[in-house]
Amino acid sequence: MTHYAPPLPAAELERNFADIAPPLTPDAAIAEAHRCLYCFDAPCTKACPTHIDVPAFIKKIATGNLRGSARVILDANPMGHSCARACPVEVLCEGACVLNDRDVKPINIALLQRHATDYALERKLRLFAPGRPNGKRVAIVGAGPAGLSCAQDLRRWGYAVTVLEAQDKPGGLNTYGIAEYKMRPATALAEAQMVLDLGVELRTGVVVGRDVGLETLLEEYDAVFVGVGLGSNRGLGIPGEELVGVVDALSFIAHLKSHPYSETPVGRRVAVIGAGNTAIDAVTQAKRLGAERAMIVYRRGEADMRCYHYEYELAKRDGCEFRFHASPRRVLGNARVEGLEVETPAGVEVIACDMVIKALGQTPRAEFVPPAAHPKLFVGGDCANGGAEIVNAAAEGKKGAAAIHRMLGGGHG
Amino acid sequence: MADLRANCAGIESPNPFWLASGPPTNTYGQVARAFDAGWGGAVWKTIGEPIINVYSRYGSVDLGGNRVMGFNNIELITDRPLEDNFREIAEVKRDYPRNALVVSLMVESKREAWHEIVKRTEDAGADGLELNFGCPHGMSERGMGSAVGQVPEYTARILGWVKEVATRPVLAKLTPNVTDVTYIARAARQGGADGLSLINTINSIMGVDLTTFAPLPAVGGKSSHGGYCGPAVKPIALHMVSAVAGDRDVGLPVSGIGGIATWRDAAEFIALGASSVQVCTAVMHYGFRIVEDLADGLSNWMDEVGLRTLDDLRGKALPNVTTWEQLDLNYHLVAEIDYDKCIECELCYVACEDGAHQAIRRHDDADRAGGRHAVEIIEEACVGCNLCSLVCPVDGCIAMKQIPNGAPPVSWKDFTAGRGRLAPRPEHFHVARFG
């Protein structure tokens, strides 16, 4: 391991992974809430995939009704807290705020949403109650944002809900995959717990397809909702991929999030292959762990990057480097990574590095999306949409719950 | 540069900005600093038989994150010995001979008591006297303040006593806590007042503490009604000032008071007839320094619109204050949206639809994609009420546009007397039939 960067001092690591958007003080929250115009049929609400009534929750902050505010948010979106931390609000609610048209800073919806949901999480408020048992049972595969959002509504309507989770903790990518400076696992788990506290049965360490068959679930339950996320990371498909020091981005991030920071090895010089949001999460966190140089290596140009613009800006602020139009050909090294050979418009080049992080996206999980739809099977979240935001998964989880409710004769939803 | 010199009932000051009687005019140190900052005059905090105050004296109404939109107090008159007040009044006059120093007075309703305090105050050098007939709390329970100002006969009688000995101008400060302030103003005229100051504060409870259920401001869990003032009361004060200034039977100079915080407020009071204006809450909020922009802003604006002296401005709006029955029923207004400025918040829509006259149509996303605007005025339903333009958060986005209808003006008075003709109106908001 000597070729890896020595761990930074604990205090520096703590600083590097501190909350990137610290919460508002109560005074600042009220002042910001008062700026909201309380639009009718508000564009922010329309822009949110879960259609949170944004003006309503903001006005409740202004009146000091934080419980009511949190309820408005979490009723529409059980993952309202993680969304407040990790949503791309610039392209959703805040981007739609009418104040943008007035050349005024849009309302800081994310931090206000965080303020209200912090209040509920810190106090472990019971904002919702389970419905009267209706005798029907639903299995949910995957305790990520989609599955948990589905579970909340079903419990509120009186269904018995069992969630099967392959990992040993709930939360899915909220727990294992969000950049550490945006949200820590404990927060994701607290948010998940609010849903579980409605009386959801959670069975962790259960892999559907290995420990229990999907067919069995479909036989034993009245309905099954699948929200398992995406599959494994796509491979590079180039020589040298098996060398020590080649890791996939999600494993790198998950390791960082489930160990003390100093225990996640990071190279002195790190090349991250890919230019999506996960690539940015990997390169910034590599840098924050102590890499001397951390670099995005991307075969296309700046304008083609799939990451959000503000994520790109963040990586630049973190001191990360960008190599555009550099197509990886080979990982070089004897047993462990020593460099990355890339093809550029100027010819073949070697980028010296001792760690390569693969961030080329994840494969779909076709096994849960059968070609012939089963009437009792519902899917949502990344496994259905090919990979999107938490808020999309939450919206689809709720949509799945409503569809199940309709199918099983529920009066509404 | 405009000449801001003011003369209210013979009391002259370098500008019309006086500190109103209250906590800011309690001591030599405060008034001296105020005059140094540029205030034209000050009305010394009411003197009389010293009292004892409670702790916890002020309350505030905050709105939309803004502090002190409304303010109240349950503080009484001076709690300092009369001798100290007189000595400091004399010192202020000695050090600031050019500034107007009026002294507010309140004593029990006895002729001798009033004679004595008037003489001693004039001996101290006051330029004028202001009789506090308005304080609505505490002192009124003892038969003073608004207990006097609410009864025309008492008001006239005490003024008569004061005028028996006063040699300097006497202002009567009126309470708004009456059914019609002009009756009291006329009584003050009959009693011999040289001018009027109004309004004093309005009876109020500022709120209730929802933890302790104590009214605010709370004194050991209890409260009494206090005197309400600050920006929120300005419209009430403007009305009362105009009512008094425009009343032929009153005919007295007016010192305007009530929510004045900016030069615009001051200009409005003067335009409605005030000869000087008095400020208290804004100073309690921001300090004496605000006078700089009061004077600077007023002067710049007067230069801009070509007004040379306060006489040119005073009362300019008074002829336009009339009765409802004189308003033109044929003056036709319709709202007009400037779509270059519209931010599509739809506040105009919901306000009109739920709160007024259902004269704004909204288009759904599909229609908008097809090129329609988010909202649209239904001209034939618009009653020109102004509501949409008032709630619109963008300055100048919704304008009220006059629609020429060719019809000569007709007032309700004329119309019901059979004179004049109503211009045709959309059927649906003209339900009743006349004539």
PDB file of C-alpha atoms in Angstrom, chain B residues 126-364:
ATOM      1  CA  ALA B 126     -40.251  76.774  25.589  1.00  0.00           C
ATOM      2  CA  ASP B 127     -41.170  78.081  22.140  1.00  0.00           C
ATOM      3  CA  GLY B 128     -44.583  76.522  22.373  1.00  0.00           C
ATOM      4  CA  LEU B 129     -46.791  74.249  24.435  1.00  0.00           C
ATOM      5  CA  GLU B 130     -48.440  71.027  23.388  1.00  0.00           C
ATOM      6  CA  LEU B 131     -51.294  69.877  25.579  1.00  0.00           C
ATOM      7  CA  ASN B 132     -51.360  66.112  25.770  1.00  0.00           C
ATOM      8  CA  PHE B 133     -55.034  65.267  25.332  1.00  0.00           C
ATOM      9  CA  GLY B 134     -54.239  62.046  23.626  1.00  0.00           C
ATOM     10  CA  CYS B 135     -52.282  59.562  25.696  1.00  0.00           C
ATOM     11  CA  PRO B 136     -54.655  56.566  25.752  1.00  0.00           C
ATOM     12  CA  HIS B 137     -53.145  54.440  28.511  1.00  0.00           C
ATOM     13  CA  GLY B 138     -52.525  54.825  32.198  1.00  0.00           C
ATOM     14  CA  MET B 139     -52.899  58.571  32.438  1.00  0.00           C
ATOM     15  CA  SER B 140     -56.415  58.323  31.010  1.00  0.00           C
ATOM     16  CA  GLU B 141     -57.387  56.158  33.982  1.00  0.00           C
ATOM     17  CA  ARG B 142     -56.441  59.143  36.125  1.00  0.00           C
ATOM     18  CA  GLY B 143     -58.671  61.515  34.195  1.00  0.00           C
ATOM     19  CA  MET B 144     -55.918  62.936  31.984  1.00  0.00           C
ATOM     20  CA  GLY B 145     -54.685  62.433  28.406  1.00  0.00           C
ATOM     21  CA  SER B 146     -57.317  60.909  26.143  1.00  0.00           C
ATOM     22  CA  ALA B 147     -59.881  61.138  28.958  1.00  0.00           C
ATOM     23  CA  VAL B 148     -59.789  64.869  28.188  1.00  0.00           C
ATOM     24  CA  GLY B 149     -59.366  64.560  24.438  1.00  0.00           C
ATOM     25  CA  GLN B 150     -62.402  62.316  24.083  1.00  0.00           C
ATOM     26  CA  VAL B 151     -64.785  64.960  25.460  1.00  0.00           C
ATOM     27  CA  PRO B 152     -65.128  68.197  23.459  1.00  0.00           C
ATOM     28  CA  GLU B 153     -66.189  70.205  26.519  1.00  0.00           C
ATOM     29  CA  TYR B 154     -63.154  69.148  28.603  1.00  0.00           C
ATOM     30  CA  THR B 155     -60.872  69.886  25.671  1.00  0.00           C
ATOM     31  CA  ALA B 156     -62.262  73.407  25.263  1.00  0.00           C
ATOM     32  CA  ARG B 157     -62.304  74.094  29.018  1.00  0.00           C
ATOM     33  CA  ILE B 158     -58.671  73.179  29.668  1.00  0.00           C
ATOM     34  CA  LEU B 159     -57.543  75.085  26.594  1.00  0.00           C
ATOM     35  CA  GLY B 160     -59.382  78.059  28.006  1.00  0.00           C
ATOM     36  CA  TRP B 161     -57.466  77.779  31.301  1.00  0.00           C
ATOM     37  CA  VAL B 162     -54.169  77.438  29.473  1.00  0.00           C
ATOM     38  CA  LYS B 163     -54.824  80.405  27.208  1.00  0.00           C
ATOM     39  CA  GLU B 164     -55.568  82.572  30.241  1.00  0.00           C
ATOM     40  CA  VAL B 165     -51.850  82.574  31.031  1.00  0.00           C
ATOM     41  CA  ALA B 166     -49.977  81.302  27.961  1.00  0.00           C
ATOM     42  CA  THR B 167     -47.977  83.767  25.904  1.00  0.00           C
ATOM     43  CA  ARG B 168     -46.496  81.222  23.472  1.00  0.00           C
ATOM     44  CA  PRO B 169     -48.424  79.227  20.835  1.00  0.00           C
ATOM     45  CA  VAL B 170     -50.504  76.381  22.214  1.00  0.00           C
ATOM     46  CA  LEU B 171     -51.027  73.130  20.293  1.00  0.00           C
ATOM     47  CA  ALA B 172     -53.668  70.626  21.371  1.00  0.00           C
ATOM     48  CA  LYS B 173     -52.586  67.051  20.748  1.00  0.00           C
ATOM     49  CA  LEU B 174     -55.605  65.001  19.800  1.00  0.00           C
ATOM     50  CA  THR B 175     -56.462  61.365  20.333  1.00  0.00           C
ATOM     51  CA  PRO B 176     -57.635  59.224  17.433  1.00  0.00           C
ATOM     52  CA  ASN B 177     -59.685  57.112  19.840  1.00  0.00           C
ATOM     53  CA  VAL B 178     -62.894  59.006  19.076  1.00  0.00           C
ATOM     54  CA  THR B 179     -65.776  58.592  16.664  1.00  0.00           C
ATOM     55  CA  ASP B 180     -64.979  61.769  14.709  1.00  0.00           C
ATOM     56  CA  VAL B 181     -61.885  63.766  15.454  1.00  0.00           C
ATOM     57  CA  THR B 182     -63.245  66.940  13.829  1.00  0.00           C
ATOM     58  CA  TYR B 183     -65.643  67.468  16.754  1.00  0.00           C
ATOM     59  CA  ILE B 184     -62.731  67.544  19.172  1.00  0.00           C
ATOM     60  CA  ALA B 185     -60.731  69.730  16.813  1.00  0.00           C
ATOM     61  CA  ARG B 186     -63.561  72.252  16.652  1.00  0.00           C
ATOM     62  CA  ALA B 187     -63.773  72.253  20.440  1.00  0.00           C
ATOM     63  CA  ALA B 188     -60.039  72.919  20.598  1.00  0.00           C
ATOM     64  CA  ARG B 189     -60.515  75.856  18.277  1.00  0.00           C
ATOM     65  CA  GLN B 190     -63.281  77.195  20.482  1.00  0.00           C
ATOM     66  CA  GLY B 191     -61.062  76.755  23.518  1.00  0.00           C
ATOM     67  CA  GLY B 192     -58.458  78.976  21.895  1.00  0.00           C
ATOM     68  CA  ALA B 193     -55.877  76.528  20.566  1.00  0.00           C
ATOM     69  CA  ASP B 194     -53.343  78.024  18.170  1.00  0.00           C
ATOM     70  CA  GLY B 195     -52.789  74.699  16.416  1.00  0.00           C
ATOM     71  CA  LEU B 196     -53.362  70.965  16.589  1.00  0.00           C
ATOM     72  CA  SER B 197     -51.060  67.965  16.781  1.00  0.00           C
ATOM     73  CA  LEU B 198     -52.410  64.621  15.639  1.00  0.00           C
ATOM     74  CA  ILE B 199     -52.648  61.755  15.874  1.00  0.00           C
ATOM     75  CA  ASN B 200     -51.686  60.482  19.283  1.00  0.00           C
ATOM     76  CA  THR B 201     -51.570  56.717  19.655  1.00  0.00           C
ATOM     77  CA  ILE B 202     -54.382  54.240  19.120  1.00  0.00           C
ATOM     78  CA  ASN B 203     -55.751  51.847  21.737  1.00  0.00           C
ATOM     79  CA  SER B 204     -54.174  48.485  21.178  1.00  0.00           C
ATOM     80  CA  ILE B 205     -53.137  45.073  22.417  1.00  0.00           C
ATOM     81  CA  MET B 206     -50.070  44.003  20.467  1.00  0.00           C
ATOM     82  CA  GLY B 207     -50.568  40.290  20.627  1.00  0.00           C
ATOM     83  CA  VAL B 208     -50.861  37.346  22.955  1.00  0.00           C
ATOM     84  CA  ASP B 209     -47.961  35.177  24.072  1.00  0.00           C
ATOM     85  CA  LEU B 210     -49.255  31.732  23.114  1.00  0.00           C
ATOM     86  CA  THR B 211     -47.137  30.043  25.768  1.00  0.00           C
ATOM     87  CA  THR B 212     -48.197  32.125  28.748  1.00  0.00           C
ATOM     88  CA  PHE B 213     -51.374  33.668  27.310  1.00  0.00           C
ATOM     89  CA  ALA B 214     -50.109  37.033  28.436  1.00  0.00           C
ATOM     90  CA  PRO B 215     -51.182  39.992  26.326  1.00  0.00           C
ATOM     91  CA  LEU B 216     -48.257  41.977  24.946  1.00  0.00           C
ATOM     92  CA  PRO B 217     -46.289  43.874  26.081  1.00  0.00           C
ATOM     93  CA  ALA B 218     -46.531  41.694  29.176  1.00  0.00           C
ATOM     94  CA  VAL B 219     -45.913  42.901  32.691  1.00  0.00           C
ATOM     95  CA  GLY B 220     -45.688  39.847  34.903  1.00  0.00           C
ATOM     96  CA  GLY B 221     -48.108  37.940  32.681  1.00  0.00           C
ATOM     97  CA  LYS B 222     -50.618  40.780  32.361  1.00  0.00           C
ATOM     98  CA  SER B 223     -50.988  43.837  30.205  1.00  0.00           C
ATOM     99  CA  SER B 224     -53.273  46.772  29.615  1.00  0.00           C
ATOM    100  CA  HIS B 225     -54.110  48.379  26.321  1.00  0.00           C
ATOM    101  CA  GLY B 226     -51.360  50.634  25.060  1.00  0.00           C
ATOM    102  CA  GLY B 227     -50.844  53.309  22.452  1.00  0.00           C
ATOM    103  CA  TYR B 228     -50.340  52.035  18.890  1.00  0.00           C
ATOM    104  CA  CYS B 229     -48.194  53.890  16.384  1.00  0.00           C
ATOM    105  CA  GLY B 230     -45.518  53.236  13.751  1.00  0.00           C
ATOM    106  CA  PRO B 231     -45.731  52.786   9.951  1.00  0.00           C
ATOM    107  CA  ALA B 232     -48.949  50.753  10.172  1.00  0.00           C
ATOM    108  CA  VAL B 233     -50.977  53.713  11.503  1.00  0.00           C
ATOM    109  CA  LYS B 234     -49.992  56.204   8.802  1.00  0.00           C
ATOM    110  CA  PRO B 235     -53.191  55.834   6.736  1.00  0.00           C
ATOM    111  CA  ILE B 236     -55.333  56.490   9.806  1.00  0.00           C
ATOM    112  CA  ALA B 237     -53.259  59.544  10.632  1.00  0.00           C
ATOM    113  CA  LEU B 238     -53.384  60.845   7.059  1.00  0.00           C
ATOM    114  CA  HIS B 239     -57.144  60.630   7.109  1.00  0.00           C
ATOM    115  CA  MET B 240     -57.476  62.424  10.416  1.00  0.00           C
ATOM    116  CA  VAL B 241     -55.000  65.135   9.467  1.00  0.00           C
ATOM    117  CA  SER B 242     -56.849  65.763   6.224  1.00  0.00           C
ATOM    118  CA  ALA B 243     -60.225  65.731   7.973  1.00  0.00           C
ATOM    119  CA  VAL B 244     -59.079  68.378  10.444  1.00  0.00           C
ATOM    120  CA  ALA B 245     -57.010  70.434   8.003  1.00  0.00           C
ATOM    121  CA  GLY B 246     -59.862  70.501   5.518  1.00  0.00           C
ATOM    122  CA  ASP B 247     -62.579  71.396   8.030  1.00  0.00           C
ATOM    123  CA  ARG B 248     -63.678  75.019   7.718  1.00  0.00           C
ATOM    124  CA  ASP B 249     -64.833  75.186  11.339  1.00  0.00           C
ATOM    125  CA  VAL B 250     -61.425  74.098  12.575  1.00  0.00           C
ATOM    126  CA  GLY B 251     -59.139  76.310  10.534  1.00  0.00           C
ATOM    127  CA  LEU B 252     -56.024  75.694  12.614  1.00  0.00           C
ATOM    128  CA  PRO B 253     -52.450  74.838  11.639  1.00  0.00           C
ATOM    129  CA  VAL B 254     -51.664  71.154  12.066  1.00  0.00           C
ATOM    130  CA  SER B 255     -48.562  69.319  13.151  1.00  0.00           C
ATOM    131  CA  GLY B 256     -48.921  65.885  11.535  1.00  0.00           C
ATOM    132  CA  ILE B 257     -48.033  62.713  13.434  1.00  0.00           C
ATOM    133  CA  GLY B 258     -48.439  59.013  12.758  1.00  0.00           C
ATOM    134  CA  GLY B 259     -46.083  56.508  11.200  1.00  0.00           C
ATOM    135  CA  ILE B 260     -43.803  58.997   9.474  1.00  0.00           C
ATOM    136  CA  ALA B 261     -40.524  57.273   8.646  1.00  0.00           C
ATOM    137  CA  THR B 262     -39.438  58.683   5.287  1.00  0.00           C
ATOM    138  CA  TRP B 263     -39.476  61.980   3.433  1.00  0.00           C
ATOM    139  CA  ARG B 264     -42.276  60.618   1.272  1.00  0.00           C
ATOM    140  CA  ASP B 265     -44.428  60.111   4.344  1.00  0.00           C
ATOM    141  CA  ALA B 266     -43.634  63.658   5.418  1.00  0.00           C
ATOM    142  CA  ALA B 267     -44.464  65.077   1.988  1.00  0.00           C
ATOM    143  CA  GLU B 268     -47.829  63.293   2.067  1.00  0.00           C
ATOM    144  CA  PHE B 269     -48.724  64.742   5.478  1.00  0.00           C
ATOM    145  CA  ILE B 270     -47.733  68.225   4.337  1.00  0.00           C
ATOM    146  CA  ALA B 271     -49.686  67.810   1.098  1.00  0.00           C
ATOM    147  CA  LEU B 272     -52.718  66.967   3.223  1.00  0.00           C
ATOM    148  CA  GLY B 273     -52.312  70.141   5.234  1.00  0.00           C
ATOM    149  CA  ALA B 274     -49.647  69.646   7.892  1.00  0.00           C
ATOM    150  CA  SER B 275     -47.321  72.568   8.679  1.00  0.00           C
ATOM    151  CA  SER B 276     -44.808  70.428  10.503  1.00  0.00           C
ATOM    152  CA  VAL B 277     -44.440  66.689  11.022  1.00  0.00           C
ATOM    153  CA  GLN B 278     -43.512  64.770  14.124  1.00  0.00           C
ATOM    154  CA  VAL B 279     -41.599  61.503  14.266  1.00  0.00           C
ATOM    155  CA  CYS B 280     -41.106  59.072  17.114  1.00  0.00           C
ATOM    156  CA  THR B 281     -41.261  55.345  16.224  1.00  0.00           C
ATOM    157  CA  ALA B 282     -38.825  55.577  13.312  1.00  0.00           C
ATOM    158  CA  VAL B 283     -36.304  57.234  15.627  1.00  0.00           C
ATOM    159  CA  MET B 284     -36.905  54.619  18.302  1.00  0.00           C
ATOM    160  CA  HIS B 285     -36.127  52.049  15.600  1.00  0.00           C
ATOM    161  CA  TYR B 286     -33.191  53.650  13.769  1.00  0.00           C
ATOM    162  CA  GLY B 287     -32.006  56.643  15.757  1.00  0.00           C
ATOM    163  CA  PHE B 288     -31.786  60.380  15.126  1.00  0.00           C
ATOM    164  CA  ARG B 289     -29.653  59.903  11.974  1.00  0.00           C
ATOM    165  CA  ILE B 290     -32.767  59.279   9.849  1.00  0.00           C
ATOM    166  CA  VAL B 291     -33.392  63.025   9.711  1.00  0.00           C
ATOM    167  CA  GLU B 292     -30.625  63.417   7.162  1.00  0.00           C
ATOM    168  CA  ASP B 293     -32.583  61.621   4.448  1.00  0.00           C
ATOM    169  CA  LEU B 294     -35.879  63.084   5.616  1.00  0.00           C
ATOM    170  CA  ALA B 295     -34.514  66.550   4.813  1.00  0.00           C
ATOM    171  CA  ASP B 296     -32.343  65.586   1.864  1.00  0.00           C
ATOM    172  CA  GLY B 297     -35.048  63.504   0.187  1.00  0.00           C
ATOM    173  CA  LEU B 298     -37.755  66.109   0.677  1.00  0.00           C
ATOM    174  CA  SER B 299     -35.508  68.874  -0.613  1.00  0.00           C
ATOM    175  CA  ASN B 300     -34.415  66.915  -3.695  1.00  0.00           C
ATOM    176  CA  TRP B 301     -37.967  65.952  -4.514  1.00  0.00           C
ATOM    177  CA  MET B 302     -39.230  69.513  -4.105  1.00  0.00           C
ATOM    178  CA  ASP B 303     -36.476  70.732  -6.421  1.00  0.00           C
ATOM    179  CA  GLU B 304     -37.412  68.068  -8.920  1.00  0.00           C
ATOM    180  CA  VAL B 305     -41.095  68.986  -9.010  1.00  0.00           C
ATOM    181  CA  GLY B 306     -40.510  72.720  -8.706  1.00  0.00           C
ATOM    182  CA  LEU B 307     -41.763  73.430  -5.197  1.00  0.00           C
ATOM    183  CA  ARG B 308     -39.740  76.192  -3.525  1.00  0.00           C
ATOM    184  CA  THR B 309     -41.138  76.376  -0.020  1.00  0.00           C
ATOM    185  CA  LEU B 310     -43.283  74.263   2.240  1.00  0.00           C
ATOM    186  CA  ASP B 311     -46.094  76.739   1.654  1.00  0.00           C
ATOM    187  CA  ASP B 312     -46.048  75.653  -1.990  1.00  0.00           C
ATOM    188  CA  LEU B 313     -46.589  72.055  -0.929  1.00  0.00           C
ATOM    189  CA  ARG B 314     -48.852  72.425   2.059  1.00  0.00           C
ATOM    190  CA  GLY B 315     -52.420  71.371   1.359  1.00  0.00           C
ATOM    191  CA  LYS B 316     -51.781  70.566  -2.305  1.00  0.00           C
ATOM    192  CA  ALA B 317     -53.689  67.292  -1.998  1.00  0.00           C
ATOM    193  CA  LEU B 318     -56.460  68.637   0.238  1.00  0.00           C
ATOM    194  CA  PRO B 319     -58.827  69.777  -2.539  1.00  0.00           C
ATOM    195  CA  ASN B 320     -58.684  66.236  -3.902  1.00  0.00           C
ATOM    196  CA  VAL B 321     -60.038  64.750  -0.696  1.00  0.00           C
ATOM    197  CA  THR B 322     -63.754  64.583  -1.250  1.00  0.00           C
ATOM    198  CA  THR B 323     -66.757  62.468  -0.407  1.00  0.00           C
ATOM    199  CA  TRP B 324     -67.611  59.194  -2.101  1.00  0.00           C
ATOM    200  CA  GLU B 325     -70.761  60.656  -3.569  1.00  0.00           C
ATOM    201  CA  GLN B 326     -68.665  63.137  -5.559  1.00  0.00           C
ATOM    202  CA  LEU B 327     -66.515  60.492  -7.274  1.00  0.00           C
ATOM    203  CA  ASP B 328     -66.936  59.949 -10.997  1.00  0.00           C
ATOM    204  CA  LEU B 329     -68.855  56.759 -11.728  1.00  0.00           C
ATOM    205  CA  ASN B 330     -67.828  56.938 -15.385  1.00  0.00           C
ATOM    206  CA  TYR B 331     -64.080  56.874 -14.723  1.00  0.00           C
ATOM    207  CA  HIS B 332     -63.351  53.525 -16.355  1.00  0.00           C
ATOM    208  CA  LEU B 333     -60.182  51.599 -15.426  1.00  0.00           C
ATOM    209  CA  VAL B 334     -58.948  48.256 -16.631  1.00  0.00           C
ATOM    210  CA  ALA B 335     -55.868  46.336 -15.570  1.00  0.00           C
ATOM    211  CA  GLU B 336     -53.146  45.843 -18.144  1.00  0.00           C
ATOM    212  CA  ILE B 337     -50.285  43.358 -17.836  1.00  0.00           C
ATOM    213  CA  ASP B 338     -46.843  44.092 -19.219  1.00  0.00           C
ATOM    214  CA  TYR B 339     -45.852  40.613 -20.310  1.00  0.00           C
ATOM    215  CA  ASP B 340     -42.206  41.566 -20.641  1.00  0.00           C
ATOM    216  CA  LYS B 341     -42.195  42.006 -16.887  1.00  0.00           C
ATOM    217  CA  CYS B 342     -44.570  39.187 -15.877  1.00  0.00           C
ATOM    218  CA  ILE B 343     -42.845  36.384 -13.965  1.00  0.00           C
ATOM    219  CA  GLU B 344     -45.925  34.122 -13.998  1.00  0.00           C
ATOM    220  CA  CYS B 345     -46.359  33.870 -10.243  1.00  0.00           C
ATOM    221  CA  GLU B 346     -50.130  33.996 -10.808  1.00  0.00           C
ATOM    222  CA  LEU B 347     -50.722  35.929  -7.614  1.00  0.00           C
ATOM    223  CA  CYS B 348     -52.943  38.319  -9.607  1.00  0.00           C
ATOM    224  CA  TYR B 349     -54.987  35.383 -10.814  1.00  0.00           C
ATOM    225  CA  VAL B 350     -55.701  33.852  -7.428  1.00  0.00           C
ATOM    226  CA  ALA B 351     -56.309  37.245  -5.816  1.00  0.00           C
ATOM    227  CA  CYS B 352     -58.841  38.225  -8.480  1.00  0.00           C
ATOM    228  CA  GLU B 353     -60.438  34.811  -8.709  1.00  0.00           C
ATOM    229  CA  ASP B 354     -60.860  34.140  -4.989  1.00  0.00           C
ATOM    230  CA  GLY B 355     -60.648  37.599  -3.556  1.00  0.00           C
ATOM    231  CA  ALA B 356     -62.280  39.932  -6.012  1.00  0.00           C
ATOM    232  CA  HIS B 357     -64.063  39.869  -9.340  1.00  0.00           C
ATOM    233  CA  GLN B 358     -63.040  36.808 -11.409  1.00  0.00           C
ATOM    234  CA  ALA B 359     -61.600  38.947 -14.181  1.00  0.00           C
ATOM    235  CA  ILE B 360     -58.315  37.121 -14.808  1.00  0.00           C
ATOM    236  CA  ARG B 361     -58.086  33.983 -16.870  1.00  0.00           C
ATOM    237  CA  ARG B 362     -55.196  31.557 -16.560  1.00  0.00           C
ATOM    238  CA  HIS B 363     -53.939  29.225 -19.222  1.00  0.00           C
ATOM    239  CA  ASP B 364     -52.657  25.731 -18.597  1.00  0.00           C
TER     240      ASP B 364
END
